[in-house]
mmCIF file of C-alpha atoms and ligand atoms in Angstrom:
data_model
loop_
_atom_site.group_PDB
_atom_site.id
_atom_site.type_symbol
_atom_site.label_atom_id
_atom_site.label_comp_id
_atom_site.label_asym_id
_atom_site.label_seq_id
_atom_site.Cartn_x
_atom_site.Cartn_y
_atom_site.Cartn_z
ATOM 1 C CA MET A 1 165.571 175.728 -4.947
ATOM 2 C CA LEU A 2 166.598 179.334 -5.526
ATOM 3 C CA TYR A 3 168.220 178.279 -8.809
ATOM 4 C CA HIS A 4 164.842 177.220 -10.170
ATOM 5 C CA LEU A 5 163.116 180.306 -8.855
ATOM 6 C CA PHE A 6 165.596 183.023 -9.742
ATOM 7 C CA TYR A 7 167.327 181.596 -12.798
ATOM 8 C CA GLN A 8 164.792 179.385 -14.526
ATOM 9 C CA LEU A 9 161.719 181.436 -13.661
ATOM 10 C CA LEU A 10 162.973 184.994 -13.346
ATOM 11 C CA ASP A 11 166.017 184.698 -15.596
ATOM 12 C CA ILE A 12 168.481 186.217 -13.106
ATOM 13 C CA ASN A 13 171.821 184.979 -14.417
ATOM 14 C CA LEU A 14 173.758 185.166 -11.175
ATOM 15 C CA PHE A 15 171.932 182.116 -9.831
ATOM 16 C CA LYS A 16 173.206 180.019 -12.706
ATOM 17 C CA TYR A 17 176.776 180.095 -11.428
ATOM 18 C CA ILE A 18 178.087 177.304 -9.237
ATOM 19 C CA THR A 19 180.636 179.686 -7.721
ATOM 20 C CA PHE A 20 177.982 182.171 -6.547
ATOM 21 C CA ARG A 21 175.725 179.446 -5.174
ATOM 22 C CA SER A 22 178.667 177.683 -3.461
ATOM 23 C CA PHE A 23 179.708 180.845 -1.688
ATOM 24 C CA SER A 24 176.107 181.495 -0.648
ATOM 25 C CA ALA A 25 175.701 177.899 0.578
ATOM 26 C CA LEU A 26 178.852 178.241 2.669
ATOM 27 C CA LEU A 27 177.665 181.445 4.332
ATOM 28 C CA THR A 28 174.110 180.161 4.867
ATOM 29 C CA ALA A 29 175.297 176.985 6.607
ATOM 30 C CA PHE A 30 178.005 178.771 8.594
ATOM 31 C CA PHE A 31 175.690 181.397 10.050
ATOM 32 C CA LEU A 32 172.921 178.877 10.753
ATOM 33 C CA THR A 33 175.335 176.785 12.818
ATOM 34 C CA LEU A 34 176.847 179.804 14.526
ATOM 35 C CA ILE A 35 173.502 181.406 15.380
ATOM 36 C CA PHE A 36 171.740 178.250 16.564
ATOM 37 C CA GLY A 37 174.876 176.769 18.156
ATOM 38 C CA PRO A 38 174.637 178.266 21.670
ATOM 39 C CA TYR A 39 170.923 177.481 21.984
ATOM 40 C CA VAL A 40 171.272 173.894 20.708
ATOM 41 C CA ILE A 41 174.314 173.229 22.911
ATOM 42 C CA ARG A 42 172.451 174.551 25.961
ATOM 43 C CA ARG A 43 169.462 172.283 25.251
ATOM 44 C CA LEU A 44 171.682 169.265 24.625
ATOM 45 C CA LYS A 45 173.576 169.924 27.837
ATOM 46 C CA ILE A 46 170.362 169.990 29.870
ATOM 47 C CA PHE A 47 169.163 166.805 28.172
ATOM 48 C CA GLN A 48 172.451 165.018 28.766
ATOM 49 C CA ARG A 49 172.848 166.170 32.362
ATOM 50 C CA LYS A 50 169.389 164.824 33.130
ATOM 51 C CA LYS A 51 170.501 161.472 31.804
ATOM 52 C CA GLY A 52 173.772 161.528 33.756
ATOM 53 C CA GLY A 53 176.271 162.247 30.966
ATOM 54 C CA VAL A 54 178.348 159.772 29.030
ATOM 55 C CA VAL A 55 181.058 158.370 31.276
ATOM 56 C CA ARG A 56 184.562 158.307 29.923
ATOM 57 C CA ASP A 57 187.390 157.441 32.199
ATOM 58 C CA TYR A 58 190.443 157.143 30.037
ATOM 59 C CA THR A 59 193.378 159.288 28.975
ATOM 60 C CA GLY A 60 192.275 162.108 31.235
ATOM 61 C CA HIS A 61 188.972 162.711 29.438
ATOM 62 C CA ILE A 62 186.836 162.504 32.574
ATOM 63 C CA GLN A 63 186.390 166.280 32.530
ATOM 64 C CA LYS A 64 184.536 165.855 29.241
ATOM 65 C CA LYS A 65 181.769 163.866 30.879
ATOM 66 C CA TYR A 66 179.080 166.511 30.388
ATOM 67 C CA VAL A 67 180.097 167.727 26.943
ATOM 68 C CA PRO A 68 177.019 167.054 24.787
ATOM 69 C CA THR A 69 177.557 164.346 22.187
ATOM 70 C CA LEU A 70 174.685 165.160 19.844
ATOM 71 C CA GLY A 71 176.379 168.131 18.181
ATOM 72 C CA GLY A 72 176.074 166.442 14.776
ATOM 73 C CA VAL A 73 172.679 168.124 14.466
ATOM 74 C CA LEU A 74 174.526 171.439 14.212
ATOM 75 C CA ILE A 75 176.101 170.184 11.009
ATOM 76 C CA ILE A 76 173.349 168.028 9.538
ATOM 77 C CA PHE A 77 170.431 170.485 9.545
ATOM 78 C CA PRO A 78 172.327 173.513 8.194
ATOM 79 C CA VAL A 79 173.928 171.407 5.441
ATOM 80 C CA VAL A 80 170.629 169.894 4.325
ATOM 81 C CA PHE A 81 168.841 173.262 4.467
ATOM 82 C CA SER A 82 171.592 175.104 2.624
ATOM 83 C CA THR A 83 171.857 172.364 -0.022
ATOM 84 C CA LEU A 84 168.124 172.396 -0.686
ATOM 85 C CA LEU A 85 168.238 176.160 -0.940
ATOM 86 C CA TRP A 86 171.224 176.591 -3.257
ATOM 87 C CA CYS A 87 171.600 173.384 -5.287
ATOM 88 C CA ARG A 88 169.782 172.433 -8.445
ATOM 89 C CA LEU A 89 167.123 169.982 -7.332
ATOM 90 C CA ASP A 90 166.990 168.214 -10.694
ATOM 91 C CA ASN A 91 170.461 166.757 -10.179
ATOM 92 C CA ILE A 92 170.726 163.057 -9.362
ATOM 93 C CA TYR A 93 174.143 163.403 -7.691
ATOM 94 C CA VAL A 94 172.818 165.969 -5.233
ATOM 95 C CA TRP A 95 170.044 163.596 -4.184
ATOM 96 C CA LEU A 96 172.357 160.587 -3.894
ATOM 97 C CA THR A 97 174.728 162.610 -1.730
ATOM 98 C CA LEU A 98 171.882 163.933 0.413
ATOM 99 C CA PHE A 99 170.475 160.430 0.793
ATOM 100 C CA THR A 100 173.849 159.101 1.940
ATOM 101 C CA PHE A 101 174.318 162.032 4.309
ATOM 102 C CA ILE A 102 170.876 161.788 5.907
ATOM 103 C CA SER A 103 170.734 157.996 6.169
ATOM 104 C CA PHE A 104 174.145 157.769 7.855
ATOM 105 C CA ALA A 105 173.227 160.709 10.089
ATOM 106 C CA GLY A 106 170.106 158.736 11.033
ATOM 107 C CA ILE A 107 172.164 155.683 12.053
ATOM 108 C CA GLY A 108 174.487 157.907 14.090
ATOM 109 C CA LEU A 109 171.698 159.893 15.703
ATOM 110 C CA TYR A 110 169.915 156.738 16.775
ATOM 111 C CA ASP A 111 173.167 155.442 18.257
ATOM 112 C CA ASP A 112 173.949 158.748 20.015
ATOM 113 C CA ILE A 113 170.489 159.033 21.574
ATOM 114 C CA LYS A 114 170.613 155.410 22.697
ATOM 115 C CA LYS A 115 174.048 155.973 24.264
ATOM 116 C CA VAL A 116 172.698 158.885 26.302
ATOM 117 C CA THR A 117 169.332 157.443 27.270
ATOM 118 C CA LYS A 118 170.157 153.730 27.588
ATOM 119 C CA LYS A 119 173.940 154.066 28.273
ATOM 120 C CA LYS A 120 174.617 151.638 25.422
ATOM 121 C CA GLY A 121 174.568 152.350 21.705
ATOM 122 C CA ILE A 122 173.543 149.967 18.946
ATOM 123 C CA SER A 123 175.792 146.939 18.503
ATOM 124 C CA SER A 124 178.655 147.344 16.053
ATOM 125 C CA LYS A 125 177.226 144.463 14.014
ATOM 126 C CA THR A 126 173.845 146.175 13.579
ATOM 127 C CA LYS A 127 175.549 149.481 12.834
ATOM 128 C CA PHE A 128 177.724 147.870 10.175
ATOM 129 C CA LEU A 129 174.762 146.099 8.594
ATOM 130 C CA LEU A 130 172.726 149.321 8.431
ATOM 131 C CA GLN A 131 175.699 151.106 6.875
ATOM 132 C CA ILE A 132 176.007 148.450 4.173
ATOM 133 C CA ILE A 133 172.273 148.548 3.436
ATOM 134 C CA PHE A 134 172.190 152.335 3.134
ATOM 135 C CA ALA A 135 175.405 152.467 1.089
ATOM 136 C CA SER A 136 174.181 149.846 -1.344
ATOM 137 C CA ILE A 137 171.271 152.046 -2.461
ATOM 138 C CA PRO A 138 173.342 154.873 -4.030
ATOM 139 C CA ALA A 139 175.845 152.227 -5.171
ATOM 140 C CA TYR A 140 173.198 150.378 -7.158
ATOM 141 C CA ILE A 141 171.649 153.576 -8.550
ATOM 142 C CA LEU A 142 175.053 154.756 -9.782
ATOM 143 C CA TYR A 143 175.645 151.358 -11.339
ATOM 144 C CA ILE A 144 172.424 151.423 -13.354
ATOM 145 C CA TYR A 145 172.505 155.156 -14.149
ATOM 146 C CA PRO A 146 173.371 155.239 -17.870
ATOM 147 C CA LYS A 147 175.321 158.524 -17.718
ATOM 148 C CA PHE A 148 177.724 157.200 -15.067
ATOM 149 C CA ASN A 149 180.468 154.717 -15.876
ATOM 150 C CA THR A 150 181.994 152.019 -13.683
ATOM 151 C CA ILE A 151 185.608 152.833 -14.466
ATOM 152 C CA LEU A 152 188.170 153.177 -11.693
ATOM 153 C CA TYR A 153 190.778 155.815 -12.586
ATOM 154 C CA PHE A 154 194.244 156.000 -11.064
ATOM 155 C CA PRO A 155 195.863 159.260 -9.994
ATOM 156 C CA PHE A 156 199.285 160.098 -11.490
ATOM 157 C CA PHE A 157 198.663 157.765 -14.472
ATOM 158 C CA LYS A 158 196.785 159.240 -17.406
ATOM 159 C CA ASN A 159 195.967 155.955 -19.083
ATOM 160 C CA LEU A 160 195.672 153.555 -16.172
ATOM 161 C CA GLN A 161 192.048 152.639 -15.641
ATOM 162 C CA PHE A 162 189.885 149.571 -15.065
ATOM 163 C CA ASP A 163 186.246 149.011 -15.815
ATOM 164 C CA LEU A 164 185.017 147.226 -12.700
ATOM 165 C CA GLY A 165 181.572 146.444 -14.106
ATOM 166 C CA VAL A 166 179.267 145.021 -11.475
ATOM 167 C CA PHE A 167 182.113 145.036 -8.914
ATOM 168 C CA TYR A 168 181.826 148.820 -8.925
ATOM 169 C CA ILE A 169 178.850 148.411 -6.578
ATOM 170 C CA GLY A 170 181.206 146.773 -4.075
ATOM 171 C CA LEU A 171 183.726 149.582 -4.467
ATOM 172 C CA VAL A 172 181.074 152.238 -3.766
ATOM 173 C CA ILE A 173 179.836 150.409 -0.678
ATOM 174 C CA PHE A 174 183.422 150.017 0.531
ATOM 175 C CA MET A 175 184.277 153.692 -0.024
ATOM 176 C CA VAL A 176 181.193 154.916 1.814
ATOM 177 C CA VAL A 177 181.285 152.500 4.755
ATOM 178 C CA ALA A 178 185.060 152.564 5.235
ATOM 179 C CA THR A 179 185.302 156.371 5.147
ATOM 180 C CA SER A 180 182.343 156.690 7.471
ATOM 181 C CA ASN A 181 183.972 154.430 10.065
ATOM 182 C CA ALA A 182 187.408 155.946 9.588
ATOM 183 C CA VAL A 183 186.132 159.453 10.371
ATOM 184 C CA ASN A 184 184.292 157.996 13.361
ATOM 185 C CA LEU A 185 187.498 156.414 14.718
ATOM 186 C CA THR A 186 189.365 159.687 14.256
ATOM 187 C CA ASP A 187 186.803 161.643 16.261
ATOM 188 C CA GLY A 188 188.485 161.353 19.654
ATOM 189 C CA LEU A 189 190.058 164.771 20.355
ATOM 190 C CA ASP A 190 188.662 168.295 20.156
ATOM 191 C CA GLY A 191 188.644 169.414 16.522
ATOM 192 C CA LEU A 192 190.525 166.330 15.379
ATOM 193 C CA ALA A 193 187.982 164.839 12.986
ATOM 194 C CA ILE A 194 186.321 168.010 11.734
ATOM 195 C CA GLY A 195 189.611 169.669 10.667
ATOM 196 C CA PRO A 196 190.807 166.998 8.214
ATOM 197 C CA ALA A 197 187.187 166.359 7.162
ATOM 198 C CA LEU A 198 186.802 169.987 6.104
ATOM 199 C CA ILE A 199 190.153 170.000 4.360
ATOM 200 C CA THR A 200 189.056 166.875 2.483
ATOM 201 C CA ALA A 201 185.657 168.411 1.690
ATOM 202 C CA THR A 202 187.290 171.558 0.307
ATOM 203 C CA THR A 203 189.671 169.513 -1.848
ATOM 204 C CA PHE A 204 186.729 167.575 -3.237
ATOM 205 C CA ALA A 205 184.774 170.789 -3.784
ATOM 206 C CA ILE A 206 187.589 171.861 -6.120
ATOM 207 C CA LEU A 207 187.694 168.430 -7.762
ATOM 208 C CA ALA A 208 183.901 168.331 -8.223
ATOM 209 C CA TYR A 209 184.015 171.748 -9.880
ATOM 210 C CA LEU A 210 186.762 170.650 -12.289
ATOM 211 C CA VAL A 211 185.325 167.200 -13.016
ATOM 212 C CA GLY A 212 181.924 168.754 -13.703
ATOM 213 C CA ASN A 213 183.332 171.222 -16.238
ATOM 214 C CA VAL A 214 184.010 169.779 -19.671
ATOM 215 C CA VAL A 215 186.726 172.327 -20.534
ATOM 216 C CA PHE A 216 188.732 171.881 -17.311
ATOM 217 C CA ALA A 217 188.282 168.108 -17.369
ATOM 218 C CA LYS A 218 189.609 167.886 -20.912
ATOM 219 C CA TYR A 219 192.513 170.224 -20.227
ATOM 220 C CA LEU A 220 193.548 168.327 -17.074
ATOM 221 C CA HIS A 221 192.941 164.854 -18.590
ATOM 222 C CA ILE A 222 190.583 163.958 -15.787
ATOM 223 C CA PRO A 223 187.258 162.192 -16.235
ATOM 224 C CA TYR A 224 184.294 164.441 -17.020
ATOM 225 C CA VAL A 225 181.127 163.762 -15.043
ATOM 226 C CA ALA A 226 178.326 166.030 -16.273
ATOM 227 C CA GLY A 227 176.388 167.491 -13.352
ATOM 228 C CA SER A 228 178.934 166.660 -10.654
ATOM 229 C CA GLY A 229 179.783 170.370 -10.317
ATOM 230 C CA GLU A 230 176.647 170.795 -8.193
ATOM 231 C CA LEU A 231 178.413 168.803 -5.483
ATOM 232 C CA THR A 232 180.715 171.787 -5.023
ATOM 233 C CA ILE A 233 177.718 173.558 -3.520
ATOM 234 C CA PHE A 234 176.936 170.671 -1.166
ATOM 235 C CA LEU A 235 180.578 170.490 -0.077
ATOM 236 C CA MET A 236 180.753 174.241 0.496
ATOM 237 C CA ALA A 237 177.638 173.964 2.674
ATOM 238 C CA LEU A 238 179.457 171.233 4.592
ATOM 239 C CA LEU A 239 182.502 173.486 4.900
ATOM 240 C CA GLY A 240 180.316 176.309 6.219
ATOM 241 C CA ALA A 241 178.500 174.193 8.792
ATOM 242 C CA GLY A 242 181.754 172.440 9.724
ATOM 243 C CA LEU A 243 183.512 175.752 10.382
ATOM 244 C CA GLY A 244 180.538 176.836 12.474
ATOM 245 C CA PHE A 245 180.753 173.562 14.384
ATOM 246 C CA LEU A 246 184.512 173.949 14.868
ATOM 247 C CA TRP A 247 183.766 177.290 16.521
ATOM 248 C CA PHE A 248 182.264 175.272 19.389
ATOM 249 C CA ASN A 249 184.260 172.049 19.029
ATOM 250 C CA SER A 250 187.658 173.764 19.214
ATOM 251 C CA TYR A 251 189.627 173.056 22.400
ATOM 252 C CA PRO A 252 188.186 172.968 25.023
ATOM 253 C CA ALA A 253 185.139 171.598 23.205
ATOM 254 C CA GLU A 254 181.648 172.707 24.171
ATOM 255 C CA VAL A 255 180.116 170.001 21.997
ATOM 256 C CA PHE A 256 181.051 166.777 20.176
ATOM 257 C CA MET A 257 179.647 165.822 16.790
ATOM 258 C CA GLY A 258 178.721 162.313 17.942
ATOM 259 C CA ASP A 259 178.247 159.403 15.579
ATOM 260 C CA ALA A 260 175.573 161.437 13.793
ATOM 261 C CA GLY A 261 178.277 163.849 12.660
ATOM 262 C CA SER A 262 181.198 161.512 12.098
ATOM 263 C CA LEU A 263 179.324 158.734 10.274
ATOM 264 C CA SER A 264 177.462 161.137 7.984
ATOM 265 C CA ILE A 265 180.485 163.295 7.129
ATOM 266 C CA GLY A 266 182.622 160.223 6.438
ATOM 267 C CA ALA A 267 179.929 158.653 4.281
ATOM 268 C CA VAL A 268 179.502 161.733 2.079
ATOM 269 C CA LEU A 269 183.229 162.085 1.584
ATOM 270 C CA GLY A 270 183.128 158.481 0.346
ATOM 271 C CA ILE A 271 180.221 158.979 -2.051
ATOM 272 C CA VAL A 272 181.580 162.266 -3.377
ATOM 273 C CA SER A 273 184.930 160.621 -4.128
ATOM 274 C CA VAL A 274 183.036 158.038 -6.151
ATOM 275 C CA ILE A 275 180.852 160.499 -8.071
ATOM 276 C CA THR A 276 183.832 162.691 -8.934
ATOM 277 C CA LYS A 277 185.786 159.596 -10.014
ATOM 278 C CA HIS A 278 188.592 160.360 -7.567
ATOM 279 C CA GLU A 279 188.191 157.400 -5.192
ATOM 280 C CA LEU A 280 191.908 156.792 -4.814
ATOM 281 C CA VAL A 281 192.668 160.473 -4.289
ATOM 282 C CA LEU A 282 190.477 160.265 -1.179
ATOM 283 C CA ALA A 283 193.044 157.907 0.323
ATOM 284 C CA ILE A 284 195.669 160.651 -0.164
ATOM 285 C CA VAL A 285 193.800 163.721 1.030
ATOM 286 C CA GLY A 286 192.093 161.692 3.755
ATOM 287 C CA GLY A 287 195.413 160.107 4.720
ATOM 288 C CA ILE A 288 194.824 161.003 8.372
ATOM 289 C CA PHE A 289 191.708 158.827 8.425
ATOM 290 C CA VAL A 290 193.624 156.018 6.758
ATOM 291 C CA VAL A 291 196.466 156.182 9.299
ATOM 292 C CA GLU A 292 194.060 156.338 12.267
ATOM 293 C CA THR A 293 192.249 153.255 10.973
ATOM 294 C CA LEU A 294 195.469 151.396 10.201
ATOM 295 C CA SER A 295 196.733 152.102 13.718
ATOM 296 C CA VAL A 296 193.718 150.254 15.126
ATOM 297 C CA ILE A 297 194.070 147.343 12.699
ATOM 298 C CA ILE A 298 197.794 147.012 13.468
ATOM 299 C CA GLN A 299 197.239 147.330 17.223
ATOM 300 C CA VAL A 300 194.513 144.673 17.306
ATOM 301 C CA ALA A 301 196.382 142.283 14.986
ATOM 302 C CA TYR A 302 199.643 142.645 16.944
ATOM 303 C CA PHE A 303 197.775 142.196 20.224
ATOM 304 C CA LYS A 304 196.232 138.944 18.995
ATOM 305 C CA LEU A 305 199.420 137.606 17.387
ATOM 306 C CA THR A 306 201.635 138.240 20.409
ATOM 307 C CA GLY A 307 199.068 137.211 23.001
ATOM 308 C CA GLY A 308 198.647 140.635 24.593
ATOM 309 C CA LYS A 309 201.488 142.941 23.489
ATOM 310 C CA ARG A 310 200.836 146.426 22.077
ATOM 311 C CA ILE A 311 202.635 148.469 19.406
ATOM 312 C CA PHE A 312 201.015 151.774 20.375
ATOM 313 C CA LEU A 313 200.376 152.874 23.931
ATOM 314 C CA MET A 314 196.767 153.070 22.793
ATOM 315 C CA ALA A 315 194.962 153.065 19.452
ATOM 316 C CA PRO A 316 193.714 154.943 17.462
ATOM 317 C CA ILE A 317 197.050 156.691 17.190
ATOM 318 C CA HIS A 318 195.900 160.056 18.616
ATOM 319 C CA HIS A 319 195.555 158.310 21.997
ATOM 320 C CA HIS A 320 199.160 157.139 21.661
ATOM 321 C CA PHE A 321 200.323 160.762 21.344
ATOM 322 C CA GLU A 322 198.122 161.754 24.275
ATOM 323 C CA LYS A 323 199.688 159.039 26.419
ATOM 324 C CA LEU A 324 203.125 160.335 25.439
ATOM 325 C CA GLY A 325 202.097 163.565 27.154
ATOM 326 C CA ILE A 326 201.657 165.784 24.114
ATOM 327 C CA PRO A 327 198.944 168.370 24.814
ATOM 328 C CA GLU A 328 195.672 167.807 22.973
ATOM 329 C CA PRO A 329 195.642 171.100 20.977
ATOM 330 C CA LYS A 330 199.195 170.428 19.778
ATOM 331 C CA ILE A 331 198.317 166.951 18.495
ATOM 332 C CA VAL A 332 195.261 168.326 16.728
ATOM 333 C CA THR A 333 197.041 171.296 15.146
ATOM 334 C CA ARG A 334 199.867 169.087 13.885
ATOM 335 C CA ILE A 335 197.390 166.669 12.371
ATOM 336 C CA TRP A 336 195.698 169.590 10.595
ATOM 337 C CA ILE A 337 199.093 170.638 9.225
ATOM 338 C CA ILE A 338 199.667 167.153 7.827
ATOM 339 C CA SER A 339 196.156 167.143 6.437
ATOM 340 C CA ILE A 340 196.728 170.431 4.575
ATOM 341 C CA LEU A 341 199.935 169.048 3.078
ATOM 342 C CA LEU A 342 198.081 165.912 1.980
ATOM 343 C CA ALA A 343 195.436 168.072 0.304
ATOM 344 C CA ILE A 344 198.165 169.874 -1.637
ATOM 345 C CA ILE A 345 199.608 166.530 -2.759
ATOM 346 C CA ALA A 346 196.117 165.346 -3.737
ATOM 347 C CA LEU A 347 195.548 168.457 -5.845
ATOM 348 C CA ALA A 348 198.959 167.980 -7.445
ATOM 349 C CA THR A 349 197.664 164.720 -8.907
ATOM 350 C CA LEU A 350 195.649 166.921 -11.274
ATOM 351 C CA LYS A 351 198.756 168.173 -13.055
ATOM 352 C CA ILE A 352 201.082 165.240 -12.554
ATOM 353 C CA ARG A 353 199.690 162.660 -14.914
HETATM 354 C C1 57M B 1 184.786 156.762 18.270
HETATM 355 N N1 57M B 1 184.731 157.887 20.313
HETATM 356 C C2 57M B 1 185.427 158.591 21.262
HETATM 357 C C3 57M B 1 182.027 161.729 20.733
HETATM 358 C C4 57M B 1 182.373 161.717 19.291
HETATM 359 C C5 57M B 1 187.933 149.240 17.887
HETATM 360 C C6 57M B 1 188.198 150.488 18.679
HETATM 361 C C7 57M B 1 189.473 151.093 18.305
HETATM 362 C C8 57M B 1 187.006 151.446 18.546
HETATM 363 C C9 57M B 1 187.241 152.805 19.159
HETATM 364 C C10 57M B 1 185.948 153.542 19.185
HETATM 365 O O1 57M B 1 185.087 153.295 19.977
HETATM 366 N N2 57M B 1 185.805 154.506 18.292
HETATM 367 C C11 57M B 1 184.579 155.252 18.178
HETATM 368 C C12 57M B 1 185.569 157.146 19.412
HETATM 369 C C13 57M B 1 184.532 159.494 22.163
HETATM 370 O O2 57M B 1 183.856 160.482 21.353
HETATM 371 C C14 57M B 1 182.481 160.325 21.147
HETATM 372 O O3 57M B 1 182.262 159.520 20.023
HETATM 373 C C15 57M B 1 181.892 160.347 18.913
HETATM 374 C C16 57M B 1 182.435 159.846 17.627
HETATM 375 N N3 57M B 1 181.864 158.574 17.379
HETATM 376 O O4 57M B 1 181.754 162.740 18.597
HETATM 377 O O5 57M B 1 180.673 161.857 20.922
HETATM 378 C C17 57M B 1 185.437 160.257 23.120
HETATM 379 O O6 57M B 1 186.466 160.929 22.391
HETATM 380 C C18 57M B 1 186.743 162.191 23.014
HETATM 381 N N4 57M B 1 186.448 163.293 22.085
HETATM 382 C C19 57M B 1 187.030 164.504 22.349
HETATM 383 N N5 57M B 1 186.753 165.565 21.506
HETATM 384 C C20 57M B 1 185.928 165.451 20.420
HETATM 385 O O7 57M B 1 185.716 166.444 19.675
HETATM 386 O O8 57M B 1 187.764 164.651 23.287
HETATM 387 C C21 57M B 1 185.612 163.137 21.010
HETATM 388 C C22 57M B 1 185.352 164.192 20.152
HETATM 389 C C23 57M B 1 184.717 161.337 23.864
HETATM 390 C C24 57M B 1 185.844 162.264 24.246
HETATM 391 O O9 57M B 1 186.513 161.778 25.351
HETATM 392 O O10 57M B 1 184.035 160.779 24.928
HETATM 393 C C25 57M B 1 186.162 157.585 22.156
HETATM 394 O O11 57M B 1 187.384 157.547 22.051
HETATM 395 O O12 57M B 1 185.478 156.876 22.892
HETATM 396 N N6 57M B 1 187.752 152.664 20.475
HETATM 397 C C26 57M B 1 188.626 153.512 20.959
HETATM 398 O O13 57M B 1 188.954 154.507 20.369
HETATM 399 C C27 57M B 1 189.227 153.130 22.263
HETATM 400 N N7 57M B 1 190.514 152.507 21.997
HETATM 401 C C28 57M B 1 190.840 151.259 22.397
HETATM 402 O O14 57M B 1 190.095 150.581 23.078
HETATM 403 N N8 57M B 1 192.070 150.792 21.987
HETATM 404 C C29 57M B 1 192.562 149.482 22.273
HETATM 405 C C30 57M B 1 192.289 148.508 21.087
HETATM 406 C C31 57M B 1 190.837 148.132 20.980
HETATM 407 C C32 57M B 1 192.744 149.027 19.736
HETATM 408 C C33 57M B 1 194.063 149.536 22.453
HETATM 409 O O15 57M B 1 194.746 150.442 22.007
HETATM 410 O O16 57M B 1 194.571 148.617 23.093
HETATM 411 C C34 57M B 1 189.358 154.390 23.069
HETATM 412 N N9 57M B 1 188.041 154.776 23.503
HETATM 413 C C35 57M B 1 187.610 154.524 24.746
HETATM 414 N N10 57M B 1 188.413 154.046 25.668
HETATM 415 N N11 57M B 1 186.353 154.851 25.073
HETATM 416 C C36 57M B 1 190.340 154.243 24.161
HETATM 417 C C37 57M B 1 189.762 153.688 25.430
#
């Protein structure tokens, strides 16, 4: 909004720059989360205590019974506000990303509130169906948008690419829904999901900036997507709000992001990977989410095949490490370390091709 006011109307050049607006979006979202955090957490705590808390009786998490689970609001509102303030509002990619973010936050919020008030969230079938419906809207719009192509590019290989045509819609839906659920599965220890999510968001902020700049894109032999640079601002707002949230979610957590946070963050990482044409790079930088999801798939498949045997002490894999007796902050910090290394590898794909 400020872009249109200060640059287009008043001709103040500073507001033209993505870098300036990204930095401002980061600070806006960070301070909003930090300032409103204590108040929101207090209100959520009162609300949840009234309803009896969400009972968890496994892997020593019983002490977390009264930690409020609706903390996603501390990410969602600051990100949306900051994005509307600092992004260009005539950019289709900004609106598609916001739509994905808000619709998945809506699914999660509904589920979180139901879990607290009715002790049971929405069924996984309904949740999955809603995710597919909401993901198919940006997928279809991208498919018919004439300035966006349906080519899938491969990292490390300059000339390896496939035009998926109408199947691109399926790829977009898959990226959004799978990432959304993968982040959700990962969200089981203090700071575990938000750390890698922010590292992934920052990596994609860099990628969006490069992909949206014709000179950098040409120099690096990466696809050029005009207008995608604005997503840097959205992702920096997410980084800001996420850091503010981590302030309270760090061990021992005062708040959890709930499905509202995990589903929405995962979904936007998926859609941003699509818009920046770096879908496969998401599997590298978001490797933690991939491994967490695979651990569940392997555990369930092995359990069924062997009639009741387990590979991991418990899945997703962070529970396995917990059961081995590794302290929660150590597991989380080590996973962040791996995540940072994966981000470096993902960024290396820019030069190695
Ligand atoms: C998300 N939710 C956390 C919090 C958070 C198919 C199966 C593998 C599904 C999976 C599952 O339900 N995943 C959904 C996991 C929960 O956190 C809430 O949920 C939100 C995210 N959706 O924001 O509101 C608990 O996680 C802990 N937590 C923290 N710190 C945080 O910052 O400590 C969360 C955030 C919180 C808190 O204790 O209550 C969760 O784990 O429930 N199911 C599982 O993960 C279950 N695994 C399992 O059953 N494994 C089996 C099979 C099916 C693979 C096996 O290994 O044999 C675990 N979850 C539960 N019990 N509830 C383990 C057992």
